[in-house]
mmCIF file of C-alpha atoms in Angstrom:
data_model
loop_
_atom_site.group_PDB
_atom_site.id
_atom_site.type_symbol
_atom_site.label_atom_id
_atom_site.label_comp_id
_atom_site.label_asym_id
_atom_site.label_seq_id
_atom_site.Cartn_x
_atom_site.Cartn_y
_atom_site.Cartn_z
ATOM 1 C CA MET A 683 -0.330 0.011 0.495
ATOM 2 C CA LYS A 684 1.697 3.550 -0.615
ATOM 3 C CA LYS A 685 1.907 5.312 1.986
ATOM 4 C CA VAL A 686 -0.299 9.326 1.707
ATOM 5 C CA LEU A 687 0.558 12.260 3.554
ATOM 6 C CA ILE A 688 -2.080 14.949 3.203
ATOM 7 C CA VAL A 689 -1.250 18.454 3.851
ATOM 8 C CA ASP A 690 -4.321 21.200 3.951
ATOM 9 C CA ASP A 691 -5.326 24.240 6.287
ATOM 10 C CA SER A 692 -8.482 23.075 4.756
ATOM 11 C CA LEU A 693 -10.189 20.450 7.197
ATOM 12 C CA SER A 694 -13.139 19.773 5.057
ATOM 13 C CA VAL A 695 -10.237 18.938 2.438
ATOM 14 C CA ALA A 696 -7.981 17.006 4.497
ATOM 15 C CA ARG A 697 -11.415 15.123 5.426
ATOM 16 C CA GLN A 698 -12.654 14.365 1.582
ATOM 17 C CA LEU A 699 -9.133 13.847 0.660
ATOM 18 C CA GLU A 700 -8.665 10.455 3.391
ATOM 19 C CA ARG A 701 -11.674 9.136 2.487
ATOM 20 C CA ILE A 702 -10.353 9.014 -1.242
ATOM 21 C CA ILE A 703 -7.484 7.755 0.157
ATOM 22 C CA SER A 704 -9.168 5.112 2.606
ATOM 23 C CA GLU A 705 -11.600 3.644 0.221
ATOM 24 C CA SER A 706 -9.751 2.560 -2.819
ATOM 25 C CA GLY A 707 -8.055 0.260 -1.290
ATOM 26 C CA ASP A 708 -4.513 0.378 -2.036
ATOM 27 C CA LEU A 709 -3.749 3.898 -0.982
ATOM 28 C CA VAL A 710 -3.473 4.518 2.941
ATOM 29 C CA CYS A 711 -3.393 8.050 4.766
ATOM 30 C CA VAL A 712 -0.311 8.567 6.902
ATOM 31 C CA GLY A 713 -1.878 12.038 8.272
ATOM 32 C CA HIS A 714 -2.793 15.405 7.851
ATOM 33 C CA ALA A 715 -0.044 18.071 7.880
ATOM 34 C CA LYS A 716 -1.233 21.912 7.811
ATOM 35 C CA ASN A 717 0.521 23.839 6.951
ATOM 36 C CA GLY A 718 4.168 23.309 5.236
ATOM 37 C CA ALA A 719 6.571 23.366 7.579
ATOM 38 C CA GLU A 720 4.270 20.507 9.658
ATOM 39 C CA ALA A 721 4.594 18.526 6.174
ATOM 40 C CA ILE A 722 8.396 18.847 6.191
ATOM 41 C CA LYS A 723 7.902 17.647 9.807
ATOM 42 C CA MET A 724 5.568 14.324 9.044
ATOM 43 C CA ASN A 725 7.381 13.842 5.991
ATOM 44 C CA HIS A 726 10.599 12.576 7.816
ATOM 45 C CA SER A 727 8.139 10.762 10.636
ATOM 46 C CA GLU A 728 6.067 9.655 8.515
ATOM 47 C CA ASN A 729 8.413 8.896 5.161
ATOM 48 C CA PRO A 730 5.207 8.877 3.273
ATOM 49 C CA ASP A 731 5.490 7.797 -0.706
ATOM 50 C CA ILE A 732 3.112 10.288 -2.200
ATOM 51 C CA ILE A 733 2.634 14.067 -0.536
ATOM 52 C CA CYS A 734 -0.771 15.927 -1.713
ATOM 53 C CA MET A 735 0.352 19.600 -0.605
ATOM 54 C CA ASP A 736 -2.339 22.167 -0.884
ATOM 55 C CA MET A 737 -0.514 25.400 -1.914
ATOM 56 C CA ASN A 738 -2.264 28.799 -0.313
ATOM 57 C CA MET A 739 -1.571 28.114 3.217
ATOM 58 C CA PRO A 740 -0.960 30.567 6.139
ATOM 59 C CA GLY A 741 2.005 29.734 7.661
ATOM 60 C CA MET A 742 4.534 28.028 4.600
ATOM 61 C CA ASP A 743 2.711 27.715 1.741
ATOM 62 C CA GLY A 744 2.697 24.789 -0.251
ATOM 63 C CA LEU A 745 5.105 25.917 -2.969
ATOM 64 C CA THR A 746 8.001 26.978 -0.190
ATOM 65 C CA ALA A 747 7.512 23.671 1.390
ATOM 66 C CA LEU A 748 7.499 21.881 -2.007
ATOM 67 C CA ARG A 749 11.024 23.965 -2.636
ATOM 68 C CA THR A 750 12.383 22.377 0.239
ATOM 69 C CA LEU A 751 10.379 19.199 0.338
ATOM 70 C CA SER A 752 12.548 18.700 -3.272
ATOM 71 C CA VAL A 753 15.901 19.490 -1.748
ATOM 72 C CA MET A 754 15.488 16.984 1.778
ATOM 73 C CA ASP A 755 14.224 14.486 0.192
ATOM 74 C CA LYS A 756 14.366 12.268 -3.553
ATOM 75 C CA ASP A 757 12.261 9.991 -3.191
ATOM 76 C CA VAL A 758 8.785 11.945 -2.058
ATOM 77 C CA LYS A 759 6.591 12.133 -5.046
ATOM 78 C CA VAL A 760 4.711 15.260 -4.621
ATOM 79 C CA VAL A 761 1.100 16.198 -5.855
ATOM 80 C CA MET A 762 -0.306 20.251 -5.775
ATOM 81 C CA VAL A 763 -4.203 20.340 -4.707
ATOM 82 C CA THR A 764 -5.048 24.065 -5.417
ATOM 83 C CA SER A 765 -8.092 26.157 -6.396
ATOM 84 C CA LEU A 766 -5.327 28.055 -7.715
ATOM 85 C CA GLY A 767 -4.120 24.991 -10.804
ATOM 86 C CA GLY A 768 -5.532 26.712 -13.803
ATOM 87 C CA VAL A 769 -3.187 29.727 -13.226
ATOM 88 C CA GLY A 770 -0.705 28.804 -15.945
ATOM 89 C CA ASP A 771 2.270 30.804 -13.906
ATOM 90 C CA LYS A 772 1.608 28.674 -10.552
ATOM 91 C CA PHE A 773 0.888 25.132 -12.380
ATOM 92 C CA THR A 774 3.932 25.803 -14.483
ATOM 93 C CA GLU A 775 6.019 26.641 -10.982
ATOM 94 C CA ALA A 776 4.496 24.031 -9.279
ATOM 95 C CA LEU A 777 5.755 21.336 -12.038
ATOM 96 C CA LYS A 778 9.622 23.204 -12.607
ATOM 97 C CA LEU A 779 9.876 22.976 -8.307
ATOM 98 C CA GLY A 780 9.739 19.291 -8.770
ATOM 99 C CA ALA A 781 5.948 19.342 -8.186
ATOM 100 C CA LYS A 782 4.363 15.508 -10.416
ATOM 101 C CA ASN A 783 1.577 16.462 -11.118
ATOM 102 C CA VAL A 784 -0.953 19.346 -10.183
ATOM 103 C CA ILE A 785 -4.863 18.357 -8.931
ATOM 104 C CA SER A 786 -6.574 21.753 -9.669
ATOM 105 C CA LYS A 787 -10.140 21.383 -7.293
ATOM 106 C CA PRO A 788 -13.081 21.550 -7.377
ATOM 107 C CA PHE A 789 -11.698 17.379 -7.660
ATOM 108 C CA GLU A 790 -13.315 14.838 -8.200
ATOM 109 C CA ALA A 791 -12.696 11.236 -6.542
ATOM 110 C CA GLU A 792 -11.577 9.696 -9.755
ATOM 111 C CA ASN A 793 -8.968 11.758 -10.564
ATOM 112 C CA VAL A 794 -7.788 12.339 -7.756
ATOM 113 C CA LEU A 795 -7.681 8.232 -7.683
ATOM 114 C CA ARG A 796 -5.785 7.681 -11.567
ATOM 115 C CA ILE A 797 -3.398 10.967 -10.593
ATOM 116 C CA LEU A 798 -1.664 9.281 -7.416
ATOM 117 C CA ARG A 799 -1.887 5.627 -8.925
ATOM 118 C CA GLU A 800 0.266 6.486 -11.626
ATOM 119 C CA LEU A 801 2.917 7.701 -9.237
ATOM 120 C CA MET B 1446 -14.234 19.924 -13.364
ATOM 121 C CA ALA B 1447 -12.334 23.149 -12.681
ATOM 122 C CA ILE B 1448 -10.515 26.627 -14.695
ATOM 123 C CA LYS B 1449 -7.307 24.950 -16.674
ATOM 124 C CA PHE B 1450 -5.299 25.748 -18.540
ATOM 125 C CA PHE B 1451 -4.597 23.910 -22.152
ATOM 126 C CA GLY B 1452 -1.296 21.903 -20.904
ATOM 127 C CA GLN B 1453 -2.857 20.928 -17.600
ATOM 128 C CA PHE B 1454 -6.042 19.546 -19.246
ATOM 129 C CA LEU B 1455 -3.314 17.134 -21.708
ATOM 130 C CA VAL B 1456 -1.430 16.355 -18.113
ATOM 131 C CA GLU B 1457 -4.218 15.585 -15.997
ATOM 132 C CA ARG B 1458 -5.761 13.084 -18.991
ATOM 133 C CA ASN B 1459 -1.684 11.799 -19.160
ATOM 134 C CA ILE B 1460 -2.175 12.961 -22.992
ATOM 135 C CA VAL B 1461 1.430 14.293 -22.328
ATOM 136 C CA THR B 1462 3.775 13.899 -20.007
ATOM 137 C CA ARG B 1463 4.928 16.140 -16.974
ATOM 138 C CA ASP B 1464 8.035 16.382 -18.671
ATOM 139 C CA ALA B 1465 7.672 16.589 -21.945
ATOM 140 C CA LEU B 1466 5.088 20.056 -20.768
ATOM 141 C CA LEU B 1467 8.719 21.426 -19.321
ATOM 142 C CA LYS B 1468 10.044 20.780 -22.421
ATOM 143 C CA ALA B 1469 7.347 23.243 -24.679
ATOM 144 C CA ILE B 1470 7.178 25.670 -21.492
ATOM 145 C CA GLU B 1471 10.604 26.492 -21.450
ATOM 146 C CA MET B 1472 10.466 26.302 -25.462
ATOM 147 C CA GLN B 1473 7.597 29.423 -25.068
ATOM 148 C CA GLU B 1474 10.104 31.280 -22.616
ATOM 149 C CA ARG B 1475 12.726 30.617 -24.918
ATOM 150 C CA THR B 1476 9.725 32.317 -28.118
ATOM 151 C CA ASN B 1477 8.256 35.005 -26.581
ATOM 152 C CA LEU B 1478 10.236 37.846 -25.922
ATOM 153 C CA LYS B 1479 9.011 40.172 -23.428
ATOM 154 C CA LEU B 1480 8.291 43.204 -24.438
ATOM 155 C CA GLY B 1481 11.392 45.418 -23.353
ATOM 156 C CA GLU B 1482 12.972 42.403 -24.858
ATOM 157 C CA MET B 1483 11.419 42.256 -27.758
ATOM 158 C CA ALA B 1484 12.154 46.676 -27.557
ATOM 159 C CA VAL B 1485 15.681 45.574 -27.827
ATOM 160 C CA SER B 1486 15.886 43.230 -30.008
ATOM 161 C CA VAL B 1487 14.506 45.136 -32.941
ATOM 162 C CA GLY B 1488 17.172 47.947 -31.819
ATOM 163 C CA TYR B 1489 14.284 50.616 -30.498
ATOM 164 C CA ILE B 1490 15.420 51.471 -27.051
ATOM 165 C CA THR B 1491 19.093 49.229 -25.045
ATOM 166 C CA GLN B 1492 19.390 47.162 -21.884
ATOM 167 C CA SER B 1493 19.874 50.645 -19.858
ATOM 168 C CA ASP B 1494 17.197 51.866 -20.656
ATOM 169 C CA ILE B 1495 14.780 49.189 -18.766
ATOM 170 C CA GLU B 1496 16.988 48.745 -16.785
ATOM 171 C CA LEU B 1497 16.295 52.880 -16.267
ATOM 172 C CA ALA B 1498 12.412 52.415 -16.101
ATOM 173 C CA HIS B 1499 12.332 49.596 -13.760
ATOM 174 C CA ASN B 1500 14.344 51.549 -10.882
ATOM 175 C CA ALA B 1501 10.972 54.391 -12.468
ATOM 176 C CA GLN B 1502 8.994 51.472 -12.133
ATOM 177 C CA MET B 1503 9.413 51.465 -8.324
ATOM 178 C CA SER B 1504 7.749 54.745 -7.932
ATOM 179 C CA LYS B 1505 5.133 54.821 -10.099
ATOM 180 C CA ASP B 1506 2.697 51.711 -10.707
ATOM 181 C CA MET B 1507 2.902 52.263 -15.030
ATOM 182 C CA LYS B 1508 3.165 48.864 -16.788
ATOM 183 C CA LEU B 1509 6.845 48.505 -18.613
ATOM 184 C CA GLY B 1510 5.717 49.948 -21.690
ATOM 185 C CA ASP B 1511 3.602 53.083 -21.167
ATOM 186 C CA LEU B 1512 6.523 54.475 -18.375
ATOM 187 C CA LEU B 1513 9.141 53.521 -21.686
ATOM 188 C CA VAL B 1514 7.229 55.958 -22.934
ATOM 189 C CA GLU B 1515 6.305 58.395 -20.591
ATOM 190 C CA MET B 1516 9.892 59.013 -20.094
ATOM 191 C CA GLY B 1517 10.617 59.660 -24.289
ATOM 192 C CA LEU B 1518 12.548 55.748 -24.412
ATOM 193 C CA LEU B 1519 10.163 54.760 -27.042
ATOM 194 C CA THR B 1520 7.494 56.176 -29.314
ATOM 195 C CA LEU B 1521 3.936 54.781 -29.059
ATOM 196 C CA ASN B 1522 3.980 54.354 -32.990
ATOM 197 C CA GLN B 1523 6.871 51.387 -31.623
ATOM 198 C CA LEU B 1524 5.210 50.438 -28.196
ATOM 199 C CA ASN B 1525 2.117 49.274 -31.040
ATOM 200 C CA ASP B 1526 5.378 47.463 -33.032
ATOM 201 C CA VAL B 1527 6.688 45.985 -30.843
ATOM 202 C CA ILE B 1528 2.884 44.458 -28.900
ATOM 203 C CA THR B 1529 2.658 43.752 -32.629
ATOM 204 C CA ARG B 1530 5.146 41.523 -33.120
ATOM 205 C CA GLN B 1531 4.467 39.818 -29.927
ATOM 206 C CA LYS B 1532 1.511 39.135 -30.690
ATOM 207 C CA ASN B 1533 2.654 38.255 -33.831
ATOM 208 C CA THR B 1534 5.300 36.028 -33.060
ATOM 209 C CA HIS B 1535 3.459 34.038 -29.895
ATOM 210 C CA LEU B 1536 4.204 30.515 -29.442
ATOM 211 C CA TYR B 1537 1.377 28.994 -27.519
ATOM 212 C CA ILE B 1538 1.681 26.131 -25.881
ATOM 213 C CA GLY B 1539 0.020 23.886 -27.947
ATOM 214 C CA GLU B 1540 2.382 24.713 -30.923
ATOM 215 C CA ALA B 1541 5.630 23.749 -28.998
ATOM 216 C CA LEU B 1542 3.707 20.440 -27.706
ATOM 217 C CA VAL B 1543 4.216 19.895 -31.559
ATOM 218 C CA GLN B 1544 7.502 21.247 -32.008
ATOM 219 C CA VAL B 1545 9.206 18.989 -29.149
ATOM 220 C CA GLY B 1546 7.278 15.989 -30.620
ATOM 221 C CA ALA B 1547 4.762 15.436 -27.844
ATOM 222 C CA LEU B 1548 1.844 16.014 -30.396
ATOM 223 C CA THR B 1549 1.153 15.656 -33.692
ATOM 224 C CA THR B 1550 -0.771 18.495 -35.737
ATOM 225 C CA GLU B 1551 -3.915 16.233 -35.914
ATOM 226 C CA GLY B 1552 -3.844 15.415 -32.525
ATOM 227 C CA LEU B 1553 -3.793 18.961 -31.479
ATOM 228 C CA GLN B 1554 -6.652 20.284 -33.148
ATOM 229 C CA GLN B 1555 -8.823 17.679 -31.537
ATOM 230 C CA TYR B 1556 -7.464 18.633 -28.161
ATOM 231 C CA LEU B 1557 -8.117 22.316 -28.307
ATOM 232 C CA GLN B 1558 -11.422 20.547 -29.266
ATOM 233 C CA GLU B 1559 -11.562 18.659 -26.400
ATOM 234 C CA PHE B 1560 -10.359 21.007 -24.556
ATOM 235 C CA LYS B 1561 -12.836 23.959 -25.085
ATOM 236 C CA ALA B 1562 -15.745 21.509 -25.070
ATOM 237 C CA ASP B 1563 -14.980 20.671 -21.227
ATOM 238 C CA GLN B 1564 -14.121 25.063 -20.017
ATOM 239 C CA SER B 1565 -17.498 25.920 -22.456
ATOM 240 C CA GLN B 1566 -19.198 25.109 -18.568
ATOM 241 C CA TYR B 1567 -17.456 28.320 -17.353
ATOM 242 C CA VAL B 1568 -18.132 30.561 -20.183
ATOM 243 C CA SER B 1569 -19.780 33.735 -18.792
ATOM 244 C CA GLU B 1570 -22.762 34.455 -19.490
ATOM 245 C CA GLY B 1571 -23.155 38.164 -18.882
ATOM 246 C CA ILE B 1572 -23.850 39.628 -15.007
ATOM 247 C CA GLU B 1573 -25.197 43.344 -15.332
ATOM 248 C CA LEU B 1574 -23.469 45.748 -12.798
ATOM 249 C CA PRO B 1575 -23.829 48.880 -11.580
ATOM 250 C CA GLY B 1576 -22.762 51.299 -13.730
ATOM 251 C CA GLY B 1577 -18.868 53.676 -12.992
ATOM 252 C CA ILE B 1578 -17.522 50.187 -11.955
ATOM 253 C CA ALA B 1579 -13.994 50.001 -12.898
ATOM 254 C CA ASN B 1580 -12.697 46.804 -14.374
ATOM 255 C CA SER B 1581 -16.387 45.786 -14.992
ATOM 256 C CA ARG B 1582 -16.219 43.010 -17.106
ATOM 257 C CA ILE B 1583 -13.066 41.140 -14.383
ATOM 258 C CA TRP B 1584 -16.303 41.353 -11.143
ATOM 259 C CA GLU B 1585 -19.060 40.098 -13.641
ATOM 260 C CA MET B 1586 -17.250 37.416 -14.493
ATOM 261 C CA ALA B 1587 -15.823 36.716 -10.702
ATOM 262 C CA ALA B 1588 -20.474 37.044 -9.978
ATOM 263 C CA ASP B 1589 -20.593 34.332 -13.130
ATOM 264 C CA LEU B 1590 -18.577 31.804 -11.326
ATOM 265 C CA THR B 1591 -19.868 31.903 -8.704
ATOM 266 C CA TYR B 1592 -23.366 30.797 -9.615
ATOM 267 C CA LYS B 1593 -22.047 28.824 -11.964
ATOM 268 C CA MET B 1594 -19.862 27.269 -9.070
ATOM 269 C CA ILE B 1595 -23.228 27.422 -6.548
ATOM 270 C CA THR B 1596 -24.849 24.663 -8.758
ATOM 271 C CA ARG B 1597 -21.648 22.309 -10.007
ATOM 272 C CA VAL B 1598 -20.444 22.396 -6.340
ATOM 273 C CA LEU B 1599 -23.027 23.328 -4.051
ATOM 274 C CA ASP B 1600 -25.839 21.120 -6.384
ATOM 275 C CA LEU B 1601 -28.244 24.563 -5.442
ATOM 276 C CA GLN B 1602 -30.809 25.140 -7.156
ATOM 277 C CA PHE B 1603 -31.242 29.614 -6.732
ATOM 278 C CA ARG B 1604 -32.307 32.918 -8.832
ATOM 279 C CA PRO B 1605 -29.672 35.261 -8.634
ATOM 280 C CA GLY B 1606 -30.944 39.089 -7.758
ATOM 281 C CA LYS B 1607 -29.282 42.543 -9.519
ATOM 282 C CA GLY B 1608 -25.400 43.220 -7.925
ATOM 283 C CA GLU B 1609 -26.122 46.806 -6.482
ATOM 284 C CA LEU B 1610 -23.890 48.803 -4.563
ATOM 285 C CA VAL B 1611 -24.813 48.565 -0.787
ATOM 286 C CA THR B 1612 -23.077 50.941 1.478
ATOM 287 C CA THR B 1613 -23.180 48.083 4.668
ATOM 288 C CA ILE B 1614 -23.049 44.889 4.409
ATOM 289 C CA ASP B 1615 -25.897 42.517 5.743
ATOM 290 C CA SER B 1616 -25.514 40.893 9.240
ATOM 291 C CA ASN B 1617 -26.347 37.013 8.540
ATOM 292 C CA PHE B 1618 -24.858 33.871 10.406
ATOM 293 C CA MET B 1619 -21.413 33.630 8.534
ATOM 294 C CA LEU B 1620 -19.568 35.755 5.916
ATOM 295 C CA ALA B 1621 -16.391 34.301 4.518
ATOM 296 C CA ALA B 1622 -13.611 36.333 2.645
ATOM 297 C CA MET B 1623 -11.116 35.567 0.950
ATOM 298 C CA ASP B 1624 -8.579 38.227 -0.167
ATOM 299 C CA LEU B 1625 -7.927 39.333 -3.927
ATOM 300 C CA ALA B 1626 -4.632 41.182 -4.345
ATOM 301 C CA GLY B 1627 -2.136 42.188 -7.164
ATOM 302 C CA ASP B 1628 -3.706 44.275 -10.862
ATOM 303 C CA MET B 1629 -6.602 45.487 -8.228
ATOM 304 C CA ASP B 1630 -7.172 44.926 -4.539
ATOM 305 C CA ALA B 1631 -10.654 43.965 -3.459
ATOM 306 C CA ARG B 1632 -12.453 41.561 -0.661
ATOM 307 C CA TYR B 1633 -14.243 38.490 -1.848
ATOM 308 C CA LEU B 1634 -16.830 37.751 0.610
ATOM 309 C CA ILE B 1635 -20.105 34.888 0.554
ATOM 310 C CA SER B 1636 -22.453 35.456 3.656
ATOM 311 C CA VAL B 1637 -24.757 32.499 4.383
ATOM 312 C CA SER B 1638 -27.686 31.874 7.281
ATOM 313 C CA GLU B 1639 -27.621 28.854 9.322
ATOM 314 C CA GLY B 1640 -28.611 26.414 7.025
ATOM 315 C CA LEU B 1641 -27.067 27.438 4.509
ATOM 316 C CA GLN B 1642 -24.282 27.392 5.996
ATOM 317 C CA LYS B 1643 -24.833 22.943 7.105
ATOM 318 C CA SER B 1644 -25.817 22.617 3.107
ATOM 319 C CA ILE B 1645 -22.441 23.513 1.873
ATOM 320 C CA ALA B 1646 -21.062 21.169 4.699
ATOM 321 C CA LYS B 1647 -23.287 18.386 3.600
ATOM 322 C CA ALA B 1648 -21.494 19.155 -0.623
ATOM 323 C CA ILE B 1649 -18.725 19.426 0.029
ATOM 324 C CA LEU B 1650 -18.494 17.116 3.378
ATOM 325 C CA ARG B 1651 -20.320 14.575 0.899
ATOM 326 C CA GLU B 1652 -22.507 14.199 4.100
ATOM 327 C CA GLU B 1653 -26.105 12.798 4.263
ATOM 328 C CA SER B 1654 -26.343 14.617 7.609
ATOM 329 C CA VAL B 1655 -23.525 17.230 9.591
ATOM 330 C CA ASP B 1656 -25.884 18.351 12.977
ATOM 331 C CA SER B 1657 -22.793 16.218 14.193
ATOM 332 C CA GLU B 1658 -20.141 18.110 13.289
ATOM 333 C CA PRO B 1659 -18.468 20.604 15.293
ATOM 334 C CA ALA B 1660 -18.585 23.875 14.060
ATOM 335 C CA GLU B 1661 -15.218 24.734 13.202
ATOM 336 C CA VAL B 1662 -15.867 21.541 10.301
ATOM 337 C CA LEU B 1663 -18.825 23.923 9.682
ATOM 338 C CA GLU B 1664 -17.216 27.391 8.957
ATOM 339 C CA ASP B 1665 -14.635 25.214 7.083
ATOM 340 C CA THR B 1666 -16.822 24.082 4.332
ATOM 341 C CA VAL B 1667 -17.600 27.675 3.389
ATOM 342 C CA MET B 1668 -14.109 28.747 3.453
ATOM 343 C CA GLU B 1669 -13.265 26.109 1.403
ATOM 344 C CA PHE B 1670 -16.314 27.045 -0.702
ATOM 345 C CA VAL B 1671 -14.665 30.346 -1.036
ATOM 346 C CA ASN B 1672 -11.491 29.035 -1.675
ATOM 347 C CA VAL B 1673 -12.834 27.440 -4.396
ATOM 348 C CA VAL B 1674 -14.274 30.499 -6.421
ATOM 349 C CA CYS B 1675 -11.672 32.683 -5.534
ATOM 350 C CA GLY B 1676 -8.935 29.651 -6.976
ATOM 351 C CA ASN B 1677 -10.617 29.403 -10.155
ATOM 352 C CA ILE B 1678 -12.077 33.582 -9.835
ATOM 353 C CA SER B 1679 -7.689 33.912 -10.574
ATOM 354 C CA ALA B 1680 -7.531 31.261 -13.125
ATOM 355 C CA LYS B 1681 -10.025 33.051 -15.099
ATOM 356 C CA ALA B 1682 -7.902 36.711 -14.366
ATOM 357 C CA SER B 1683 -4.817 34.842 -15.434
ATOM 358 C CA GLN B 1684 -6.500 34.116 -18.978
ATOM 359 C CA MET B 1685 -7.395 38.124 -19.202
ATOM 360 C CA GLY B 1686 -5.146 39.702 -18.832
ATOM 361 C CA VAL B 1687 -5.216 40.063 -15.091
ATOM 362 C CA ILE B 1688 -3.068 38.124 -12.175
ATOM 363 C CA LEU B 1689 -5.075 38.009 -8.948
ATOM 364 C CA ASN B 1690 -2.940 36.202 -6.365
ATOM 365 C CA ILE B 1691 -5.323 35.320 -3.867
ATOM 366 C CA ASN B 1692 -4.897 34.339 0.436
ATOM 367 C CA PRO B 1693 -5.780 31.690 2.607
ATOM 368 C CA PRO B 1694 -9.907 32.180 3.660
ATOM 369 C CA VAL B 1695 -11.211 33.799 6.816
ATOM 370 C CA THR B 1696 -13.794 33.749 8.115
ATOM 371 C CA ILE B 1697 -16.133 37.093 10.220
ATOM 372 C CA ARG B 1698 -18.509 36.828 12.500
ATOM 373 C CA PRO B 1699 -20.595 40.185 11.275
ATOM 374 C CA PRO B 1700 -22.682 42.309 14.249
ATOM 375 C CA ALA B 1701 -26.192 42.658 14.604
ATOM 376 C CA ALA B 1702 -26.524 46.033 12.299
ATOM 377 C CA GLY B 1703 -23.437 45.029 9.846
ATOM 378 C CA LEU B 1704 -20.394 46.432 8.378
ATOM 379 C CA PRO B 1705 -20.261 49.371 6.906
ATOM 380 C CA VAL B 1706 -18.084 49.482 3.717
ATOM 381 C CA PRO B 1707 -15.102 50.918 4.515
ATOM 382 C CA THR B 1708 -13.745 54.420 2.764
ATOM 383 C CA GLY B 1709 -12.073 54.501 -0.050
ATOM 384 C CA HIS B 1710 -14.214 51.244 -1.289
ATOM 385 C CA MET B 1711 -17.172 50.085 -2.352
ATOM 386 C CA ALA B 1712 -19.311 47.224 -2.183
ATOM 387 C CA ILE B 1713 -21.584 45.388 -4.920
ATOM 388 C CA CYS B 1714 -24.126 43.362 -3.420
ATOM 389 C CA PHE B 1715 -25.538 40.190 -5.008
ATOM 390 C CA PRO B 1716 -28.838 38.343 -3.633
ATOM 391 C CA ILE B 1717 -28.936 34.826 -4.028
ATOM 392 C CA HIS B 1718 -32.169 33.599 -3.415
ATOM 393 C CA ILE B 1719 -32.542 30.191 -2.065
ATOM 394 C CA GLY B 1720 -35.302 30.283 -0.246
ATOM 395 C CA ASP B 1721 -37.237 32.145 2.379
ATOM 396 C CA ASP B 1722 -36.084 31.374 5.098
ATOM 397 C CA GLU B 1723 -32.597 31.321 3.941
ATOM 398 C CA LYS B 1724 -30.251 34.078 3.370
ATOM 399 C CA MET B 1725 -27.235 33.872 0.766
ATOM 400 C CA GLN B 1726 -24.878 37.020 -0.772
ATOM 401 C CA LEU B 1727 -22.511 37.664 -2.610
ATOM 402 C CA ILE B 1728 -20.482 40.926 -1.964
ATOM 403 C CA LEU B 1729 -17.253 42.062 -3.858
ATOM 404 C CA LEU B 1730 -16.194 44.275 -2.057
ATOM 405 C CA ILE B 1731 -13.677 46.755 -3.880
ATOM 406 C CA LYS B 1732 -10.205 49.225 -3.683
ATOM 407 C CA ASN B 1733 -10.732 52.790 -5.238
#
């Protein structure tokens, strides 16, 4: 089972993603970080295979955390889950910083699962 | 289900790889010269003229081209010529993907059609604003996109009311707000009654009942709805050539007398009629 860490300041988004992951059968959620700094700590403690991370969070935002994670951990695969996915510059910046994909909100469960399973 | 740009649409559907898209974007960045670079390449100005203008931009809120003209470094005709050259030589992402071998010309046409069909649900149907509002096309788009997201994300039936200028933001059970900043500054607010907060929570959490959910979670669902709408407004604005960055959403509990519109701002209120017992409003608080 691939281990997934969710990083989002929104409780409701974390709930949605946790449900999608727990019902998948082949993915397991190992935790929920509420900002980029927590994500970096939990990446160390939980050692996830995949991180699903929001871009727009108070404290350390998603792109800053992605920049740090790309240097600190070459193995973890980061997917950005964001309402800003349709902003071309943000999408491009995320890919250049090492994100494997970007999922736009509002998202559909099957789309999320397809992208996570492809990693 | 969201507003996307063409490259993202192709990667999401596994039509092109992330690496191929990055290669095409790098080709675009090499080919599509910025205004200053293009003006230098045709010999109208020098690199030091650009630096002079960039320094002047620190104290003047003007676009580079307009500033170069104002400083006498570029004529208006030269500026128009540079803009025309930029348009004529612009390499679109689809063409770049063909050039890097990630798409065929026929495939590009087919996927462009599919992309247009996917995004057609977000084409504006026109919203009437009160007269005399600057950048009205952006605020019309914001209201229109809000209505579309109420239908698609919340699955609520409603009747939009006419947008009107107000001096006080009405009291309601809660307001969720998000600041928009960039080429213009504004605060986007959604005001909901208690019953509508629960309807939004049911839709966002995909639960039949939210009666046992803590207040914090119920409030968060309204903020998340605002986040989704504003992120898509930002995406649509960027397609229209306008930068609108977003900040994390916040919750406001308005006093019974409502919230006065701050000096230096105007507020457009759009009533959203859902039922006799419920109250929902979209408010755009725009800095003058």
